[in-house]
XYZ file of C-alpha atoms in Angstrom:
166
model
C 90.323 157.452 158.245
C 93.210 155.019 158.799
C 93.119 155.658 162.544
C 89.413 154.783 162.647
C 90.046 151.627 160.616
C 92.966 150.656 162.838
C 90.807 151.126 165.918
C 88.142 148.891 164.396
C 90.792 146.248 163.711
C 92.209 146.533 167.237
C 88.744 146.015 168.696
C 88.086 143.158 166.290
C 91.355 141.547 167.414
C 90.091 141.080 170.984
C 86.547 140.179 169.918
C 87.810 137.433 167.593
C 89.953 136.002 170.379
C 86.895 135.890 172.641
C 84.997 133.944 169.961
C 87.887 131.530 169.512
C 88.292 131.023 173.258
C 84.613 130.126 173.596
C 85.021 127.511 170.862
C 88.100 126.028 172.542
C 86.656 125.976 176.071
C 85.711 122.276 176.007
C 88.947 121.066 174.375
C 90.708 118.655 176.715
C 94.132 119.527 178.081
C 95.572 116.590 176.123
C 94.122 117.920 172.864
C 95.187 121.455 173.828
C 98.828 120.320 173.956
C 98.718 117.688 171.169
C 100.563 118.205 167.889
C 97.840 118.989 165.335
C 100.226 119.712 162.476
C 100.095 123.483 162.913
C 103.222 125.536 162.322
C 103.557 125.888 166.095
C 102.247 122.335 166.465
C 99.561 122.553 169.165
C 96.722 124.872 170.041
C 98.804 125.949 173.015
C 101.877 126.531 170.874
C 99.909 128.581 168.374
C 98.180 130.753 170.974
C 101.486 131.215 172.782
C 103.044 132.289 169.473
C 100.259 134.836 169.015
C 100.960 136.307 172.446
C 104.694 136.349 171.757
C 104.208 138.019 168.371
C 101.934 140.632 169.925
C 104.499 141.330 172.636
C 107.305 141.637 170.080
C 105.329 143.945 167.802
C 103.956 145.999 170.683
C 107.500 146.495 171.932
C 108.526 147.727 168.496
C 105.626 150.172 168.354
C 106.288 151.522 171.833
C 110.083 151.609 171.565
C 110.444 149.018 174.319
C 111.648 145.903 172.483
C 110.562 142.520 173.776
C 113.462 140.061 173.719
C 112.823 136.625 172.253
C 115.205 134.036 170.878
C 112.632 132.543 168.489
C 109.000 132.911 167.494
C 108.288 129.662 169.337
C 109.578 130.796 172.748
C 107.086 129.845 175.411
C 105.790 132.975 177.093
C 103.133 131.348 179.236
C 102.727 127.655 180.060
C 99.421 127.850 181.934
C 96.381 127.640 179.646
C 94.104 129.987 181.614
C 96.837 132.545 182.195
C 97.814 132.425 178.522
C 94.235 133.212 177.552
C 94.133 136.125 180.035
C 97.417 137.520 178.785
C 96.347 137.301 175.142
C 93.151 139.172 175.965
C 94.981 141.805 178.036
C 97.443 142.385 175.209
C 94.549 142.850 172.792
C 93.321 145.688 175.026
C 96.764 147.282 174.948
C 96.508 147.545 171.140
C 93.278 149.524 171.499
C 95.014 151.912 173.897
C 97.985 152.291 171.543
C 95.750 153.146 168.586
C 93.589 155.532 170.608
C 96.690 157.329 171.867
C 98.357 157.751 168.483
C 97.873 161.007 166.605
C 96.874 161.069 162.937
C 100.392 161.955 161.782
C 101.764 158.795 163.371
C 99.612 156.640 161.093
C 101.273 158.180 158.047
C 104.749 157.715 159.449
C 107.283 154.928 159.512
C 108.077 152.253 162.061
C 111.788 151.687 162.522
C 112.832 148.621 164.462
C 115.221 145.685 164.490
C 114.094 142.339 163.117
C 114.517 139.099 165.067
C 117.803 138.731 163.169
C 118.847 142.193 164.431
C 118.502 143.717 160.962
C 117.242 147.292 160.727
C 113.711 147.559 159.313
C 111.693 150.526 158.128
C 108.018 149.874 157.330
C 104.842 151.963 157.111
C 103.485 152.474 160.639
C 99.809 151.898 159.814
C 100.458 149.007 157.441
C 102.631 147.281 159.993
C 99.994 147.769 162.680
C 97.399 146.171 160.408
C 99.848 143.317 159.795
C 99.666 142.491 163.523
C 95.899 141.985 163.320
C 96.108 140.135 160.004
C 98.754 137.782 161.403
C 96.464 136.869 164.291
C 93.562 136.257 161.900
C 95.721 133.749 160.036
C 96.587 131.747 163.148
C 93.095 131.996 164.661
C 91.840 130.386 161.464
C 94.261 127.503 161.936
C 93.115 127.050 165.512
C 89.478 127.191 164.437
C 90.079 124.356 161.980
C 91.551 122.232 164.767
C 88.641 123.064 167.064
C 86.119 121.847 164.508
C 88.178 118.721 163.847
C 87.933 118.073 167.591
C 84.141 118.389 167.438
C 83.869 121.917 168.784
C 81.663 124.571 167.207
C 83.208 126.678 164.471
C 83.506 130.212 165.813
C 82.174 132.940 163.537
C 85.149 135.271 163.619
C 84.924 137.031 160.272
C 85.324 140.779 160.462
C 81.872 141.296 158.953
C 80.267 139.582 161.959
C 82.098 141.962 164.259
C 80.976 144.926 162.164
C 77.350 143.786 162.262
C 77.352 143.087 165.992
C 79.194 146.249 166.953
C 76.910 148.464 164.916
C 79.738 150.009 162.902
């Protein structure tokens, strides 16, 4: 059951990004880079952080750590390429979930934190954290988009469930 739920969340992850990207399409480059008071300041900074976080977590799940000095490291400066990389990484989560056996979901994830401290967390719960973390920041970006006069994207999980027929 947890594998099926995780797969739904992995698919939702990419779908929600697509909705957000459509809402942000008409945002000017100046507004894309402007400080909007978000934790990572700009829309660019926040989306870049989401890619970085996904790369870090994916590396932990696959045993191939992704090195970063801080959670604000710029991974991709180009707006279009950043969007493509975020979307490609979302697809990699689907592949990871599909390839994991049921026992893995009940296991533990052991990794080093950004401060090089050993961590031991539930595998499935930590995977769901990745998707929840993105939901948090997508919501921040959505608020900025609407403040800039763009349409509010409907990104709630229930919309995905209805549209996907699950």
